mmCIF file of C-alpha atoms in Angstrom:
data_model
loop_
_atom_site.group_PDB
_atom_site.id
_atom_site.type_symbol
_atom_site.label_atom_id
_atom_site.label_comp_id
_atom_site.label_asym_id
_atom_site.label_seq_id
_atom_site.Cartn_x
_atom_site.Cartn_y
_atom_site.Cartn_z
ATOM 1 C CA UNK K 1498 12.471 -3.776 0.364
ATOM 2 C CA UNK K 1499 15.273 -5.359 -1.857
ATOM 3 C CA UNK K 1500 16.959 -8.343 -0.907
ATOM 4 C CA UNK K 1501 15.505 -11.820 0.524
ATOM 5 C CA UNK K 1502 16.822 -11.607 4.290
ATOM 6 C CA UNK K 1503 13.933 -11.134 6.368
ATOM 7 C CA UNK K 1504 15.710 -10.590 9.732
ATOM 8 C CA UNK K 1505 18.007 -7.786 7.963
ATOM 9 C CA UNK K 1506 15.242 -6.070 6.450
ATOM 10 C CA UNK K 1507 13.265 -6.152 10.075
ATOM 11 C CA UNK K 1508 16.390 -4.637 11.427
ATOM 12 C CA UNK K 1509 16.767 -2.155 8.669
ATOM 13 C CA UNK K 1510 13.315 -1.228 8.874
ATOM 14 C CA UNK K 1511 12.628 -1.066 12.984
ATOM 15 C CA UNK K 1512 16.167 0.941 12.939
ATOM 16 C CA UNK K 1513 15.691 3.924 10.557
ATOM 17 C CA UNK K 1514 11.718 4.009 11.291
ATOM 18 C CA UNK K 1515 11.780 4.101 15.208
ATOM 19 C CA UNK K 1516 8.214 5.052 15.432
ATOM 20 C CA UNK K 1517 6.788 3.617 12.572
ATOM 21 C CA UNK K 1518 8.482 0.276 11.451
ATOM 22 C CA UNK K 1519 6.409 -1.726 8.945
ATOM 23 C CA UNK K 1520 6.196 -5.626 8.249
ATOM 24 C CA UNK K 1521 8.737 -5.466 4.607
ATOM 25 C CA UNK K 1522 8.241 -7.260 1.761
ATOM 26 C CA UNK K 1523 10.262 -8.891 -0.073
ATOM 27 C CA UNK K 1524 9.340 -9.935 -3.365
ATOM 28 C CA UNK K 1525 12.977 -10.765 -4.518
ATOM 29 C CA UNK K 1526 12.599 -14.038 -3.085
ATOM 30 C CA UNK K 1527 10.108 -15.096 -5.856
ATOM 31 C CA UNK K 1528 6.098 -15.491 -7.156
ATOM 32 C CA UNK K 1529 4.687 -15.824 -3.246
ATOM 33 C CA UNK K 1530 7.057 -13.241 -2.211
ATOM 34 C CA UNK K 1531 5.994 -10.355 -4.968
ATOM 35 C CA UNK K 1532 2.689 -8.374 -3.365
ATOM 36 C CA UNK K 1533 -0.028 -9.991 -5.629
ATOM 37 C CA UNK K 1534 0.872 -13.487 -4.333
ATOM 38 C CA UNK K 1535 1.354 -12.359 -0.827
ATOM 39 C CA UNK K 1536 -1.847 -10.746 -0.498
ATOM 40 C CA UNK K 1537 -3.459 -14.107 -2.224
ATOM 41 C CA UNK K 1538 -1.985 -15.946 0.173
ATOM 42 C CA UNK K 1539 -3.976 -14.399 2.722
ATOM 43 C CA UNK K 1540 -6.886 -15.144 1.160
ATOM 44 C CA UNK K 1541 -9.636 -17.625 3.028
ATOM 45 C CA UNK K 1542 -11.429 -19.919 1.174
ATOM 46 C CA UNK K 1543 -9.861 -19.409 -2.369
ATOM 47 C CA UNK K 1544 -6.377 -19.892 -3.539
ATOM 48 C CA UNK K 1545 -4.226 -18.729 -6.207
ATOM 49 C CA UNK K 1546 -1.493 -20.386 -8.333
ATOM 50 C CA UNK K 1547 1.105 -19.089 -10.466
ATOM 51 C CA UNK K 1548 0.945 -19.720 -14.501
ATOM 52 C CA UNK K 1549 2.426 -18.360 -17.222
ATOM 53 C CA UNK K 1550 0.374 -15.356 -17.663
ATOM 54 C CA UNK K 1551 0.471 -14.234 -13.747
ATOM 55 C CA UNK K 1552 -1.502 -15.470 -10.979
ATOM 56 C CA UNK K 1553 -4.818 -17.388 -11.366
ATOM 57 C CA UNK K 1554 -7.451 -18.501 -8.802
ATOM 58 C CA UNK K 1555 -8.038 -22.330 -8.377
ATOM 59 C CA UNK K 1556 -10.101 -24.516 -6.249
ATOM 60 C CA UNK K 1557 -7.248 -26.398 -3.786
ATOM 61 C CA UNK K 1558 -3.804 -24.656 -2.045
ATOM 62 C CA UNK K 1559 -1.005 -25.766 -4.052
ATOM 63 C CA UNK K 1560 2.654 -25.153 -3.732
ATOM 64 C CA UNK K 1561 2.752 -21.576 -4.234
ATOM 65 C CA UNK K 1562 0.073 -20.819 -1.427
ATOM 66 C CA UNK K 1563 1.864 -22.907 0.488
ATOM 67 C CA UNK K 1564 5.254 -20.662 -0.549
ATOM 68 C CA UNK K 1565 3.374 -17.552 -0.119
ATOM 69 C CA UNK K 1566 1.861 -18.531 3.257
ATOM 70 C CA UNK K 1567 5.419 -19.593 4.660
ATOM 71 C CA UNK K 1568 6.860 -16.556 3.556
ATOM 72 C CA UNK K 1569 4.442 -14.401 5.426
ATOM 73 C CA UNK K 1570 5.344 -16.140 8.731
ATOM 74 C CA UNK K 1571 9.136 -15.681 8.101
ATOM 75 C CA UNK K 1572 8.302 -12.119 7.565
ATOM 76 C CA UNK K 1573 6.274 -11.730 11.331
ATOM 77 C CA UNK K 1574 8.491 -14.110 12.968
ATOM 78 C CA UNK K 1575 11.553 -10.958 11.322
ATOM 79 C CA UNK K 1576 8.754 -8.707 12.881
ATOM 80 C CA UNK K 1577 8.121 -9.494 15.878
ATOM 81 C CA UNK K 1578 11.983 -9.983 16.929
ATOM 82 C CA UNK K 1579 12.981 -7.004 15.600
ATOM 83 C CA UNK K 1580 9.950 -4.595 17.639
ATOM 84 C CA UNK K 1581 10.222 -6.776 21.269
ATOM 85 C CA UNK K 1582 8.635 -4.126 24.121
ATOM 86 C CA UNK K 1583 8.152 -1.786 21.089
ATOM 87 C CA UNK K 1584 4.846 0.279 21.986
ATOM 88 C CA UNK K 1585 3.589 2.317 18.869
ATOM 89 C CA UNK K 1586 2.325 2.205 15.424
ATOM 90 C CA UNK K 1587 2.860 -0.516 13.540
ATOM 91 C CA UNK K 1588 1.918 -0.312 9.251
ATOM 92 C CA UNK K 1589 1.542 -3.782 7.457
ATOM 93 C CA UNK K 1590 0.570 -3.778 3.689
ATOM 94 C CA UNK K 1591 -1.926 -6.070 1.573
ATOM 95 C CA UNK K 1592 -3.162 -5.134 -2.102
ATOM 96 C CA UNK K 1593 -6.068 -3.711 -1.985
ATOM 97 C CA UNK K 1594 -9.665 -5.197 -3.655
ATOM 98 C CA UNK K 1595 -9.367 -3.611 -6.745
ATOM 99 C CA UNK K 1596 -6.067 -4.150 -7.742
ATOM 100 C CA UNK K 1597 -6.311 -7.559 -6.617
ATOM 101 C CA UNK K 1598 -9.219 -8.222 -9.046
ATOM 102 C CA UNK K 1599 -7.439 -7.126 -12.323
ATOM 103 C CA UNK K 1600 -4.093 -9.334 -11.418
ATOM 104 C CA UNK K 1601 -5.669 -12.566 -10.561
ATOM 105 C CA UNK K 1602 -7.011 -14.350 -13.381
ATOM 106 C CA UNK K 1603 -10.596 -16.754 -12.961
ATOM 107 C CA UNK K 1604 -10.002 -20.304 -15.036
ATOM 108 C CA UNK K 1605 -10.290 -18.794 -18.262
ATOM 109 C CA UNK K 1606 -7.746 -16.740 -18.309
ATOM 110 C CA UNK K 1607 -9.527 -13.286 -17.820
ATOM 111 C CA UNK K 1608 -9.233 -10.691 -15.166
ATOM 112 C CA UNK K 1609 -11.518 -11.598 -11.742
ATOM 113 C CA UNK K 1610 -12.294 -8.026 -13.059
ATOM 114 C CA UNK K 1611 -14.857 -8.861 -15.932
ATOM 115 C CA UNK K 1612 -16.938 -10.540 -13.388
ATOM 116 C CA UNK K 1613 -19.194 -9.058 -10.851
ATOM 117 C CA UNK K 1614 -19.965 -11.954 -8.682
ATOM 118 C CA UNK K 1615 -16.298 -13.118 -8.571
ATOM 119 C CA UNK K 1616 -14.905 -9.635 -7.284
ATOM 120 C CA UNK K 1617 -17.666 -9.711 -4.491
ATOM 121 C CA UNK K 1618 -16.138 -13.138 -3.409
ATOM 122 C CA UNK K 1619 -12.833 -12.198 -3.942
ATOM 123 C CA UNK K 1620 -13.430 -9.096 -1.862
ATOM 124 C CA UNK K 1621 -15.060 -10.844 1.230
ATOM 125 C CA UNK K 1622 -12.031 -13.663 0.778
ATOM 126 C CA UNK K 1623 -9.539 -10.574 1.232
ATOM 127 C CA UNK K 1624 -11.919 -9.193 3.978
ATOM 128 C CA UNK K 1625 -11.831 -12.111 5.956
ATOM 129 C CA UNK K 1626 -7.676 -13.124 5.176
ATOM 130 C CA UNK K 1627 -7.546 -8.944 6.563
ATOM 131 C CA UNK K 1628 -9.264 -9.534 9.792
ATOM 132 C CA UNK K 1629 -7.042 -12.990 10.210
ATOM 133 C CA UNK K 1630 -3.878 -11.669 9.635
ATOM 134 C CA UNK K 1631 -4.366 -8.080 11.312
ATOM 135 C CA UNK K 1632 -5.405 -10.200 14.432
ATOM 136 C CA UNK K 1633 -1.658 -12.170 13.976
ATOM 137 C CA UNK K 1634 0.216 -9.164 14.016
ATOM 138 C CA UNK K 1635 -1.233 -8.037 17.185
ATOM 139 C CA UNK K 1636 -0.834 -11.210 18.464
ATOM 140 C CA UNK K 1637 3.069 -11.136 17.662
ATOM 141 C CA UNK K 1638 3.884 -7.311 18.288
ATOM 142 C CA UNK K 1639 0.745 -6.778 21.442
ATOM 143 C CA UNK K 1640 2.229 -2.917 22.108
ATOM 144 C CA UNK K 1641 1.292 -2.450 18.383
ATOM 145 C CA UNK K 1642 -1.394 0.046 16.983
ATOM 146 C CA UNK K 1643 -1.975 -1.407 13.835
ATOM 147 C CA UNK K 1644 -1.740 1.308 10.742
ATOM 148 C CA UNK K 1645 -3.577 -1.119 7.576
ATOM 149 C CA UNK K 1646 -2.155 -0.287 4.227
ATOM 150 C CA UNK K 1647 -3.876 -1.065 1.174
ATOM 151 C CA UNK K 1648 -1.863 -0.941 -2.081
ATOM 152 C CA UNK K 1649 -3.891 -0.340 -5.118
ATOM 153 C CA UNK K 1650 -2.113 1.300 -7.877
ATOM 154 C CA UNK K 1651 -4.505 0.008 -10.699
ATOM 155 C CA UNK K 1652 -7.490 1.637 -8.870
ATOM 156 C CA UNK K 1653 -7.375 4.394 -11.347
ATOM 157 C CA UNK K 1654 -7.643 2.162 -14.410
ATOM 158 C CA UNK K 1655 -10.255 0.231 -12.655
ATOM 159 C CA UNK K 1656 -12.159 3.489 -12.582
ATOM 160 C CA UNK K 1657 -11.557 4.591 -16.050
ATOM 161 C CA UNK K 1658 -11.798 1.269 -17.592
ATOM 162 C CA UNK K 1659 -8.330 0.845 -18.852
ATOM 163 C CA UNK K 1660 -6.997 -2.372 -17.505
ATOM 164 C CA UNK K 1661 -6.743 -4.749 -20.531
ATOM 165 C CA UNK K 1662 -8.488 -7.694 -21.282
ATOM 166 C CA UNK K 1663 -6.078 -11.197 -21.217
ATOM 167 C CA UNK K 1664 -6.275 -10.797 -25.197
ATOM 168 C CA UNK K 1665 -4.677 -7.097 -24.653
ATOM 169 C CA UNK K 1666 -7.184 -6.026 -27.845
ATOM 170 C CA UNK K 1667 -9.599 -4.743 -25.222
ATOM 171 C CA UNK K 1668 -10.111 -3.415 -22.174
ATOM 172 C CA UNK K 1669 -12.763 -4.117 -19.174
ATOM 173 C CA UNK K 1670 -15.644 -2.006 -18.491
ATOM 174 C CA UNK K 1671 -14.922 0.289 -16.249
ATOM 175 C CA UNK K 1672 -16.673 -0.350 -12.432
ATOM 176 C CA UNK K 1673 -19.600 1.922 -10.901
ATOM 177 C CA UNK K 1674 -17.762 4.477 -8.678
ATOM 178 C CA UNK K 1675 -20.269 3.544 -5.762
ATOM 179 C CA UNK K 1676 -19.072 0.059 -6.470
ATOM 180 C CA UNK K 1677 -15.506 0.621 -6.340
ATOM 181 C CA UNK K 1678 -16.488 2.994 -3.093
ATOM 182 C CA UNK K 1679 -18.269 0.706 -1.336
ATOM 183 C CA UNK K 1680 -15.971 -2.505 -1.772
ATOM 184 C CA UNK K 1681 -13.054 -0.301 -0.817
ATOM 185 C CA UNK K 1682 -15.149 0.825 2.839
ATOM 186 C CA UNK K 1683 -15.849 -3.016 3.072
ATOM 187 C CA UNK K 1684 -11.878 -3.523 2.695
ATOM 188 C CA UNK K 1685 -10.931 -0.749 5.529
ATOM 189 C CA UNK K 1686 -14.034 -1.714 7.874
ATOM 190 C CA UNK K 1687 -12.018 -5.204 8.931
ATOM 191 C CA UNK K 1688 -9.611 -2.835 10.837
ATOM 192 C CA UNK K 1689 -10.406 -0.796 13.841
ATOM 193 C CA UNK K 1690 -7.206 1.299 13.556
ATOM 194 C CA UNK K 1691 -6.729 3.445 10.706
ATOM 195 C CA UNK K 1692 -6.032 2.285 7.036
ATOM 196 C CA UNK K 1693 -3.623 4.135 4.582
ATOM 197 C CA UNK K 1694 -4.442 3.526 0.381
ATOM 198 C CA UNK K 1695 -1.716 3.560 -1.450
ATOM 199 C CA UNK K 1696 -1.298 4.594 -5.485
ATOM 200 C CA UNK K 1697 1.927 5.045 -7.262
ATOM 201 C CA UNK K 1698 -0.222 6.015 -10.716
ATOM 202 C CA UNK K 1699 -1.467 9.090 -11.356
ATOM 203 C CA UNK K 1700 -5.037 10.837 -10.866
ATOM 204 C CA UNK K 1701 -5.078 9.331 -7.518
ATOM 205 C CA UNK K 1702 -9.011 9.372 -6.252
ATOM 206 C CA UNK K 1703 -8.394 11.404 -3.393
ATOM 207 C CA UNK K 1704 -12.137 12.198 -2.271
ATOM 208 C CA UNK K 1705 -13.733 8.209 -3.063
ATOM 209 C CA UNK K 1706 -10.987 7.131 -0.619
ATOM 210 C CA UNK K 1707 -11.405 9.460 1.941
ATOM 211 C CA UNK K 1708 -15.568 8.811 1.323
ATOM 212 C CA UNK K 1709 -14.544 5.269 1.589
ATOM 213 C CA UNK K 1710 -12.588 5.356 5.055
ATOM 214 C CA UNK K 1711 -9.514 5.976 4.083
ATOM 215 C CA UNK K 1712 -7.778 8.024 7.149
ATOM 216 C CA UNK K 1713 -4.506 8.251 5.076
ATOM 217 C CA UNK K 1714 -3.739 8.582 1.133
ATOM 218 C CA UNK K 1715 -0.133 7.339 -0.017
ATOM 219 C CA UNK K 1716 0.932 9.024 -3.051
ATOM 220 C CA UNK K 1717 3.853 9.788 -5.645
ATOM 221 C CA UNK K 1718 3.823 13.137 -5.580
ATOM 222 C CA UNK K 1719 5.658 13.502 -8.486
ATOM 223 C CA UNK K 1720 2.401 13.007 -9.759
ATOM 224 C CA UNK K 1721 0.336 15.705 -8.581
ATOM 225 C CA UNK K 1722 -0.753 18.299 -11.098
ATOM 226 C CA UNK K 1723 -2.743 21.665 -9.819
ATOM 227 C CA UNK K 1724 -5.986 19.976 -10.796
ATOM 228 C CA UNK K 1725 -5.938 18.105 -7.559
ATOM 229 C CA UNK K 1726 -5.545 20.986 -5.589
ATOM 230 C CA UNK K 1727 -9.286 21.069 -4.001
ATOM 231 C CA UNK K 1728 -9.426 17.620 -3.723
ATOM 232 C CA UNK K 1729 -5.980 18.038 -1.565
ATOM 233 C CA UNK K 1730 -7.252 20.465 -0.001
ATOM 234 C CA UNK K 1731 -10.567 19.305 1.409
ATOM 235 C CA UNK K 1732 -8.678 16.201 2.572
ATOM 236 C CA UNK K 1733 -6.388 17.871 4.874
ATOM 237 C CA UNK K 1734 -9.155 19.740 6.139
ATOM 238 C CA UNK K 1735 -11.559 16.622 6.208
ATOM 239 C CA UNK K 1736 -8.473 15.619 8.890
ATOM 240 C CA UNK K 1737 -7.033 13.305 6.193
ATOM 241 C CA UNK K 1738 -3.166 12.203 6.335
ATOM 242 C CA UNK K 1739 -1.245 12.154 3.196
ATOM 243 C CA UNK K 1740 1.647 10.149 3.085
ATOM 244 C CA UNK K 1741 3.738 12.013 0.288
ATOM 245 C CA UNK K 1742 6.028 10.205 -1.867
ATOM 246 C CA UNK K 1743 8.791 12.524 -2.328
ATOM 247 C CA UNK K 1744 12.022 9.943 -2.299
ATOM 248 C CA UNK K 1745 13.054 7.784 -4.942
ATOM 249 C CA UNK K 1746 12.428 4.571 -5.173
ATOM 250 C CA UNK K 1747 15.568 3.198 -7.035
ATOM 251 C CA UNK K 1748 18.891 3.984 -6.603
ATOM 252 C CA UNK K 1749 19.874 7.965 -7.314
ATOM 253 C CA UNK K 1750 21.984 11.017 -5.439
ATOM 254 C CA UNK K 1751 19.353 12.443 -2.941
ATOM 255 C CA UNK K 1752 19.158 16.042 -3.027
ATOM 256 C CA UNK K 1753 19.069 17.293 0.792
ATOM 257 C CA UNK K 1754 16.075 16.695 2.832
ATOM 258 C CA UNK K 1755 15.007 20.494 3.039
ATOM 259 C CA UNK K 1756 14.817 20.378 -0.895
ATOM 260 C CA UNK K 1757 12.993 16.412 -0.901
ATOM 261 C CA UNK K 1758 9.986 18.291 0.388
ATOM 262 C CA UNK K 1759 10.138 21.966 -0.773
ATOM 263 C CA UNK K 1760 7.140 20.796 -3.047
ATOM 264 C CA UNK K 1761 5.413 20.182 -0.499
ATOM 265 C CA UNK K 1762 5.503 23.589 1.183
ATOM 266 C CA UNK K 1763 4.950 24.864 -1.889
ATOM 267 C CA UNK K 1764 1.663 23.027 -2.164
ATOM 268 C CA UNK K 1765 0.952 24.199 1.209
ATOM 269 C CA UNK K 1766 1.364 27.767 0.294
ATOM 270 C CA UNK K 1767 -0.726 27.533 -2.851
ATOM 271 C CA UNK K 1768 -3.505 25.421 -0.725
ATOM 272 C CA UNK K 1769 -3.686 28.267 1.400
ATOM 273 C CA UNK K 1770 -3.498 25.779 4.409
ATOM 274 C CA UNK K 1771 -1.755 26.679 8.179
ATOM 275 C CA UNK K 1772 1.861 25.604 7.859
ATOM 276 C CA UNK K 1773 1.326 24.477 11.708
ATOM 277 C CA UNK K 1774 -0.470 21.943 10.135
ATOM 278 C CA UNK K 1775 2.343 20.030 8.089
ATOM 279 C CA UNK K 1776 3.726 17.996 11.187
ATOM 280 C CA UNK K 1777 0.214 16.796 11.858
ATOM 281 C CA UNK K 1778 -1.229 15.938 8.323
ATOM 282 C CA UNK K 1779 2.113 14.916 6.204
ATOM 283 C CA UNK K 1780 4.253 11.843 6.385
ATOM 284 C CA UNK K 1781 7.320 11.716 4.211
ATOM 285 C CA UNK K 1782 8.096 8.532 2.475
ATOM 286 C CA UNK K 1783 9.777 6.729 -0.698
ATOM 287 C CA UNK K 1784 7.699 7.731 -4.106
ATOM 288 C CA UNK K 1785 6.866 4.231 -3.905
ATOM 289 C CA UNK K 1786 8.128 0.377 -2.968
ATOM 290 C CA UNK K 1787 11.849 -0.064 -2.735
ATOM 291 C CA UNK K 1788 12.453 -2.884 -3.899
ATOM 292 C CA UNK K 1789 14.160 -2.427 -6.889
ATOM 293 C CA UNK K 1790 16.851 -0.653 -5.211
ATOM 294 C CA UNK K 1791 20.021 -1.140 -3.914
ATOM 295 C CA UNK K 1792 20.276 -2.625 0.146
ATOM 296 C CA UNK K 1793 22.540 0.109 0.619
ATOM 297 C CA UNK K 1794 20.232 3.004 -1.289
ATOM 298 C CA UNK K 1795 17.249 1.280 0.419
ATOM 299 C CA UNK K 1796 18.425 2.131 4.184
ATOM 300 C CA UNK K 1797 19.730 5.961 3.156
ATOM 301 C CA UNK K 1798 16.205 6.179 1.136
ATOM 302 C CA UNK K 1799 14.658 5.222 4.663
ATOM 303 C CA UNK K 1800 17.436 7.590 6.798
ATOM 304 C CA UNK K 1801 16.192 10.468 4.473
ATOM 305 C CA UNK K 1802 12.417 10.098 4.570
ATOM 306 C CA UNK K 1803 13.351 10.960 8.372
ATOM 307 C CA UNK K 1804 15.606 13.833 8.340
ATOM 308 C CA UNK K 1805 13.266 15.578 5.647
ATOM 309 C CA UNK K 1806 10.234 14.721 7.835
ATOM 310 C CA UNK K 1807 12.299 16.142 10.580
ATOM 311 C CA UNK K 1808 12.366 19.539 8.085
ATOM 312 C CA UNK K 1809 9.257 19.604 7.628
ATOM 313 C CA UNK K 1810 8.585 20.496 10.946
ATOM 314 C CA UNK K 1811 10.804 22.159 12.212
ATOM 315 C CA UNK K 1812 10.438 24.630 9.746
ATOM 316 C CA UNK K 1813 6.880 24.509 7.666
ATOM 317 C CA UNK K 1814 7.540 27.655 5.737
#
């Protein structure tokens, strides 16, 4: 969300999104605030400072854990008074394994990425910083079924071997599939509840993550081209959610909500799937963050992901 006013964005948030708030974030406020140094804040047992070149793993908690930490509790204090005797689901967001590992750097200034060992540790640090922090929310919000989000928009380029190398003349081998699979079911297993991926890049691996746990997929789908059609497909039926992107994320005139998702019962009727099935397998949401909006686009982007939700299902054809 844009802005650096935790209680406002709580308010925003628990007001347009009745039965589905979500703990914001904020990454106006600074590094700490921005979702790689949020989510390595979380971490237990390794710690992350900021440098030139982005984020990079050290041995101690400096300053900007400490700013990332502090943040974080600001954040579920906003929570928690904003959702008081509010009984429902409740999404927070980390980054997820993989993206994690190409953003933070090891000590010589390369990608956590290039090694093997140190995205295993980084992997059961998130793991562990997961089960910690999921157990805080519940703590703070106790009518709360916990929907885990995990952001990882360079997943794709993890899996293709495109994320560059700190040089930028190269790029890192790309990781085993089963690897990437695996890591990510390691990732979802901390929760009990069900856990959302999220990828604002194309070529979004919709079968690994659904092998891998995932009861949601979170998507721009902008994106989409035909070729993911079967995968689509044999996700809804496989009782996957998606969570379709169809609202911009920065600041533009909004079409109506019946038109925001006419793609999307367009996809339905080319998918051959039962349009009684839309309500129960779609949930309509920005293309992606929204924090480079306006405050003011960032609460009509919110009312609109409802009322075209709301068209949805009332009328699936």
């Amino acid at each position: 969300m844009p802005g650096g006013d935790a209680r406002e964005a709580a308010r925003t948030v628990a007001g347009s999104f009745e039965e589905f708030p979500f703990l914001a974030e904020l990454p106006a406020r600074g590094p700490g605030a921005d979702m790689i140094g949020r989510t390595a804040g979380m971490l237990v047992e390794l710690y992350a400072r900021v440098e030139p070149s982005g984020w990079r793993l050290g041995d101690h908690p400096g300053r900007d854990t400490r700013r990332a930490r502090s943040w974080l509790r600001e954040d579920l204090d906003a929570l928690e008074e904003a959702t008081q005797g509010y009984e429902g689901q409740v999404k927070v967001q980390a980054v997820g394994p993989w993206t994690l590992a190409a953003a933070l750097e090891m000590r010589n200034g390369e990608a956590a990425l290039s090694d093997p060992g140190a995205c295993r540790d980084l992997a059961s640090s998130l793991a562990e910083g997961l089960r910690l922090h999921l157990a805080e929310v519940q703590r703070r919000v106790p009518g709360a079924q916990v929907v885990l989000q995990l952001d990882e928009p360079s997943l794709t380029d993890v899996l293709r071997g495109h994320v560059r190398s700190a040089s930028g003349y190269r790029t890192y081998r790309a990781v085993d599939r089963q690897v990437v699979e695996a890591t990510l079911r390691e990732a979802a297993g901390v929760h009990g509840g069900p856990v959302v991926v999220h990828s604002c890049a194309p070529d979004v691996p919709f079968a690994l993550l659904r092998r891998a746990g995932a009861a949601a997929v979170s998507f721009d789908f902008s994106l989409l081209t035909e070729r993911d059609d079967d995968t689509i497909g044999e996700a809804v039926e496989a009782g996957t959610r998606l969570f379709v992107g169809v609202v911009p994320g920065t600041d533009t005139a909004l079409s109506d909500p019946a038109g925001s998702v006419m793609g999307v019962r367009t996809l339905w009727r080319r998918l051959g799937l039962r349009p009684d099935l839309l309500a129960e397998a779609v949930t309509v949401t920005p293309a992606c963050g929204l924090a480079g909006a306006s405050p003011a686009y960032a609460r009509e982007a919110l009312a609109h992901c409802v009322r075209a939700a709301r068209s949805l299902a009332d009328n699936p054809e």
